[in-house]
PDB file of C-alpha atoms in Angstrom:
ATOM      1  CA  MET B  76      13.202  -2.927  24.843  1.00  0.00           C
ATOM      2  CA  LYS B  77      14.681  -1.409  21.686  1.00  0.00           C
ATOM      3  CA  GLU B  78      17.796  -0.188  23.519  1.00  0.00           C
ATOM      4  CA  LYS B  79      18.432  -3.626  25.011  1.00  0.00           C
ATOM      5  CA  LEU B  80      17.990  -5.358  21.662  1.00  0.00           C
ATOM      6  CA  ILE B  81      20.409  -2.904  20.053  1.00  0.00           C
ATOM      7  CA  GLU B  82      22.942  -3.704  22.779  1.00  0.00           C
ATOM      8  CA  LEU B  83      22.444  -7.436  22.335  1.00  0.00           C
ATOM      9  CA  PHE B  84      22.911  -7.206  18.574  1.00  0.00           C
ATOM     10  CA  GLU B  85      26.083  -5.131  19.074  1.00  0.00           C
ATOM     11  CA  TYR B  86      27.348  -7.981  21.257  1.00  0.00           C
ATOM     12  CA  ASN B  87      26.249 -10.563  18.676  1.00  0.00           C
ATOM     13  CA  TYR B  88      27.943  -8.684  15.825  1.00  0.00           C
ATOM     14  CA  HIS B  89      31.116  -8.136  17.855  1.00  0.00           C
ATOM     15  CA  PHE B  90      31.629 -11.784  18.773  1.00  0.00           C
ATOM     16  CA  ASN B  91      30.626 -13.101  15.360  1.00  0.00           C
ATOM     17  CA  ASN B  92      33.405 -10.908  13.940  1.00  0.00           C
ATOM     18  CA  LYS B  93      35.849 -12.015  16.635  1.00  0.00           C
ATOM     19  CA  LEU B  94      35.102 -15.665  15.848  1.00  0.00           C
ATOM     20  CA  ILE B  95      35.576 -15.108  12.118  1.00  0.00           C
ATOM     21  CA  GLU B  96      38.942 -13.422  12.806  1.00  0.00           C
ATOM     22  CA  PHE B  97      39.950 -16.113  15.316  1.00  0.00           C
ATOM     23  CA  VAL B  98      39.202 -18.978  12.930  1.00  0.00           C
ATOM     24  CA  SER B  99      40.963 -17.176  10.067  1.00  0.00           C
ATOM     25  CA  GLU B 100      44.097 -16.560  12.155  1.00  0.00           C
ATOM     26  CA  ASN B 101      44.335 -19.940  13.886  1.00  0.00           C
ATOM     27  CA  PHE B 102      43.448 -22.478  11.240  1.00  0.00           C
ATOM     28  CA  GLN B 103      45.000 -22.817   7.823  1.00  0.00           C
ATOM     29  CA  LEU B 104      42.389 -25.467   7.118  1.00  0.00           C
ATOM     30  CA  LYS B 105      39.173 -24.334   8.773  1.00  0.00           C
ATOM     31  CA  PRO B 106      37.484 -27.044  10.913  1.00  0.00           C
ATOM     32  CA  GLU B 107      34.485 -28.277   8.920  1.00  0.00           C
ATOM     33  CA  LYS B 108      32.068 -28.305  11.862  1.00  0.00           C
ATOM     34  CA  THR B 109      33.083 -24.794  12.977  1.00  0.00           C
ATOM     35  CA  VAL B 110      32.636 -23.428   9.462  1.00  0.00           C
ATOM     36  CA  LYS B 111      29.252 -25.129   9.152  1.00  0.00           C
ATOM     37  CA  LEU B 112      28.013 -23.792  12.504  1.00  0.00           C
ATOM     38  CA  LEU B 113      29.344 -20.279  11.945  1.00  0.00           C
ATOM     39  CA  ASN B 114      27.687 -20.114   8.536  1.00  0.00           C
ATOM     40  CA  HIS B 115      24.479 -21.445  10.061  1.00  0.00           C
ATOM     41  CA  LEU B 116      24.266 -18.778  12.749  1.00  0.00           C
ATOM     42  CA  ILE B 117      25.089 -16.036  10.205  1.00  0.00           C
ATOM     43  CA  ASN B 118      22.505 -17.482   7.789  1.00  0.00           C
ATOM     44  CA  ALA B 119      19.851 -17.669  10.512  1.00  0.00           C
ATOM     45  CA  GLN B 120      20.085 -13.937  11.210  1.00  0.00           C
ATOM     46  CA  GLN B 121      19.833 -13.213   7.481  1.00  0.00           C
ATOM     47  CA  ILE B 122      16.805 -15.509   7.205  1.00  0.00           C
ATOM     48  CA  TRP B 123      14.965 -13.859  10.107  1.00  0.00           C
ATOM     49  CA  ASN B 124      15.759 -10.374   8.776  1.00  0.00           C
ATOM     50  CA  ALA B 125      14.386 -11.449   5.396  1.00  0.00           C
ATOM     51  CA  ARG B 126      11.240 -12.915   6.964  1.00  0.00           C
ATOM     52  CA  ILE B 127      10.578  -9.665   8.807  1.00  0.00           C
ATOM     53  CA  ASN B 128      11.269  -7.588   5.670  1.00  0.00           C
ATOM     54  CA  ASN B 129       9.649 -10.001   3.171  1.00  0.00           C
ATOM     55  CA  GLY B 130      12.986 -10.488   1.422  1.00  0.00           C
ATOM     56  CA  SER B 131      14.915 -13.370  -0.110  1.00  0.00           C
ATOM     57  CA  GLU B 132      16.184 -15.908   2.396  1.00  0.00           C
ATOM     58  CA  PHE B 133      19.471 -17.804   2.499  1.00  0.00           C
ATOM     59  CA  GLU B 134      19.389 -21.556   2.888  1.00  0.00           C
ATOM     60  CA  VAL B 135      19.632 -22.597   6.534  1.00  0.00           C
ATOM     61  CA  TRP B 136      22.830 -24.635   6.110  1.00  0.00           C
ATOM     62  CA  GLN B 137      24.366 -22.999   3.048  1.00  0.00           C
ATOM     63  CA  ILE B 138      28.133 -22.551   3.189  1.00  0.00           C
ATOM     64  CA  ASN B 139      29.123 -19.043   2.153  1.00  0.00           C
ATOM     65  CA  ASP B 140      32.456 -18.074   0.640  1.00  0.00           C
ATOM     66  CA  TRP B 141      34.713 -17.558   3.684  1.00  0.00           C
ATOM     67  CA  ASN B 142      35.893 -14.241   2.174  1.00  0.00           C
ATOM     68  CA  THR B 143      32.320 -12.890   2.326  1.00  0.00           C
ATOM     69  CA  ILE B 144      31.258 -14.140   5.759  1.00  0.00           C
ATOM     70  CA  SER B 145      32.355 -10.968   7.563  1.00  0.00           C
ATOM     71  CA  LYS B 146      30.445  -8.783   5.076  1.00  0.00           C
ATOM     72  CA  ILE B 147      27.327 -10.917   5.509  1.00  0.00           C
ATOM     73  CA  ASN B 148      27.640 -10.480   9.282  1.00  0.00           C
ATOM     74  CA  THR B 149      27.916  -6.691   8.817  1.00  0.00           C
ATOM     75  CA  ASP B 150      24.930  -6.622   6.449  1.00  0.00           C
ATOM     76  CA  ASN B 151      22.902  -8.701   8.935  1.00  0.00           C
ATOM     77  CA  TYR B 152      23.753  -6.318  11.757  1.00  0.00           C
ATOM     78  CA  SER B 153      22.787  -3.240   9.716  1.00  0.00           C
ATOM     79  CA  LYS B 154      19.499  -4.755   8.596  1.00  0.00           C
ATOM     80  CA  THR B 155      18.623  -5.864  12.114  1.00  0.00           C
ATOM     81  CA  LEU B 156      19.285  -2.364  13.454  1.00  0.00           C
ATOM     82  CA  GLU B 157      17.028  -0.932  10.727  1.00  0.00           C
ATOM     83  CA  ILE B 158      14.281  -3.317  11.840  1.00  0.00           C
ATOM     84  CA  ILE B 159      14.689  -2.314  15.486  1.00  0.00           C
ATOM     85  CA  HIS B 160      14.672   1.407  14.672  1.00  0.00           C
ATOM     86  CA  ASN B 161      11.934   1.422  12.038  1.00  0.00           C
ATOM     87  CA  GLN B 162       9.391  -1.220  13.032  1.00  0.00           C
ATOM     88  CA  SER B 163       7.153  -1.758  15.998  1.00  0.00           C
ATOM     89  CA  LEU B 164       8.559  -4.719  17.888  1.00  0.00           C
ATOM     90  CA  GLU B 165       5.041  -5.592  19.011  1.00  0.00           C
ATOM     91  CA  ASN B 166       4.004  -6.249  15.407  1.00  0.00           C
ATOM     92  CA  SER B 167       3.676  -9.856  14.370  1.00  0.00           C
ATOM     93  CA  ILE B 168       4.998 -11.465  11.231  1.00  0.00           C
ATOM     94  CA  GLU B 169       3.637 -14.479   9.425  1.00  0.00           C
ATOM     95  CA  TYR B 170       6.269 -16.738   7.904  1.00  0.00           C
ATOM     96  CA  LYS B 171       7.044 -20.269   6.833  1.00  0.00           C
ATOM     97  CA  ASN B 172       9.863 -22.185   8.477  1.00  0.00           C
ATOM     98  CA  SER B 173      12.391 -24.235   6.504  1.00  0.00           C
ATOM     99  CA  LYS B 174       9.897 -27.143   6.454  1.00  0.00           C
ATOM    100  CA  GLY B 175       7.130 -24.994   4.984  1.00  0.00           C
ATOM    101  CA  GLN B 176       5.030 -24.761   8.160  1.00  0.00           C
ATOM    102  CA  LYS B 177       3.289 -21.424   8.791  1.00  0.00           C
ATOM    103  CA  PHE B 178       3.765 -19.515  12.039  1.00  0.00           C
ATOM    104  CA  ILE B 179       3.099 -16.072  13.494  1.00  0.00           C
ATOM    105  CA  ASN B 180       5.399 -14.387  16.034  1.00  0.00           C
ATOM    106  CA  LYS B 181       6.084 -10.904  17.347  1.00  0.00           C
ATOM    107  CA  ILE B 182       9.169  -9.213  15.927  1.00  0.00           C
ATOM    108  CA  GLU B 183      10.635  -8.787  19.428  1.00  0.00           C
ATOM    109  CA  ASP B 184      10.377 -12.548  20.012  1.00  0.00           C
ATOM    110  CA  VAL B 185      11.990 -13.330  16.679  1.00  0.00           C
ATOM    111  CA  LEU B 186      14.869 -10.957  17.413  1.00  0.00           C
ATOM    112  CA  PHE B 187      15.407 -12.413  20.866  1.00  0.00           C
ATOM    113  CA  HIS B 188      15.448 -15.861  19.275  1.00  0.00           C
ATOM    114  CA  VAL B 189      18.248 -14.756  16.916  1.00  0.00           C
ATOM    115  CA  ILE B 190      20.395 -13.724  19.902  1.00  0.00           C
ATOM    116  CA  ASN B 191      19.666 -16.924  21.807  1.00  0.00           C
ATOM    117  CA  HIS B 192      20.263 -19.087  18.730  1.00  0.00           C
ATOM    118  CA  SER B 193      23.588 -17.384  17.998  1.00  0.00           C
ATOM    119  CA  THR B 194      24.803 -17.823  21.573  1.00  0.00           C
ATOM    120  CA  TYR B 195      23.911 -21.505  21.466  1.00  0.00           C
ATOM    121  CA  HIS B 196      25.889 -22.103  18.283  1.00  0.00           C
ATOM    122  CA  ARG B 197      28.879 -20.029  19.425  1.00  0.00           C
ATOM    123  CA  ALA B 198      29.124 -22.441  22.374  1.00  0.00           C
ATOM    124  CA  GLN B 199      29.128 -25.380  19.953  1.00  0.00           C
ATOM    125  CA  ILE B 200      31.851 -23.634  17.932  1.00  0.00           C
ATOM    126  CA  ALA B 201      33.947 -23.133  21.087  1.00  0.00           C
ATOM    127  CA  THR B 202      33.678 -26.861  21.807  1.00  0.00           C
ATOM    128  CA  ASP B 203      34.730 -27.741  18.259  1.00  0.00           C
ATOM    129  CA  ILE B 204      37.685 -25.348  18.382  1.00  0.00           C
ATOM    130  CA  LYS B 205      38.793 -26.870  21.690  1.00  0.00           C
ATOM    131  CA  ASN B 206      38.440 -30.356  20.175  1.00  0.00           C
ATOM    132  CA  ASN B 207      40.826 -29.184  17.441  1.00  0.00           C
ATOM    133  CA  GLY B 208      43.489 -28.422  20.045  1.00  0.00           C
ATOM    134  CA  ILE B 209      43.168 -24.654  20.356  1.00  0.00           C
ATOM    135  CA  GLU B 210      41.800 -22.701  23.308  1.00  0.00           C
ATOM    136  CA  PRO B 211      38.694 -20.854  22.034  1.00  0.00           C
ATOM    137  CA  ILE B 212      37.904 -17.228  22.753  1.00  0.00           C
ATOM    138  CA  ASN B 213      35.329 -16.496  25.429  1.00  0.00           C
ATOM    139  CA  THR B 214      32.186 -15.074  23.843  1.00  0.00           C
ATOM    140  CA  ASP B 215      30.074 -14.785  26.998  1.00  0.00           C
ATOM    141  CA  TYR B 216      27.931 -11.669  27.183  1.00  0.00           C
ATOM    142  CA  ILE B 217      29.451 -10.579  30.500  1.00  0.00           C
ATOM    143  CA  PHE B 218      32.921 -10.491  28.905  1.00  0.00           C
ATOM    144  CA  TYR B 219      31.533  -8.057  26.363  1.00  0.00           C
ATOM    145  CA  LYS B 220      29.975  -5.890  29.096  1.00  0.00           C
ATOM    146  CA  ARG B 221      32.684  -6.206  31.737  1.00  0.00           C
ATOM    147  CA  LYS B 222      34.479  -2.986  32.601  1.00  0.00           C
ATOM    148  CA  ILE B 223      37.869  -2.936  34.274  1.00  0.00           C
ATOM    149  CA  GLU B 224      37.805  -1.280  37.686  1.00  0.00           C
ATOM    150  CA  GLU B 225      40.325   1.549  37.880  1.00  0.00           C
TER     151      GLU B 225
END
């Protein structure tokens, strides 16, 4: 399970970075919805990492300085890998959601949620980019894993 989660977070990190680069290169004025969604998916990973590690959480919809978004993505990736390597994924965490409700979930379920949540919002970002007249990049998992036959 740990190896697969590491692979999934490599994919997540890779395409978050590609989206940040793509938006930076293709839009002088960044589309508001794309920026909001990209910040949200980056923030969500930070929030879940913080919940697992009992750290300080970002706001769910906070808008980060665009010049720091790539660093936040890198920090998120590093912290998630530390969690995967150093904690038992079967352990449960108790946390409060953004509405203050208490829940308990296994770390492995939380981490899988982060991947699923990110994929969902990258699809919304692709739709917004397309609605702004530019063909979005394909961030499907299989495109990350696909090898060219020689």
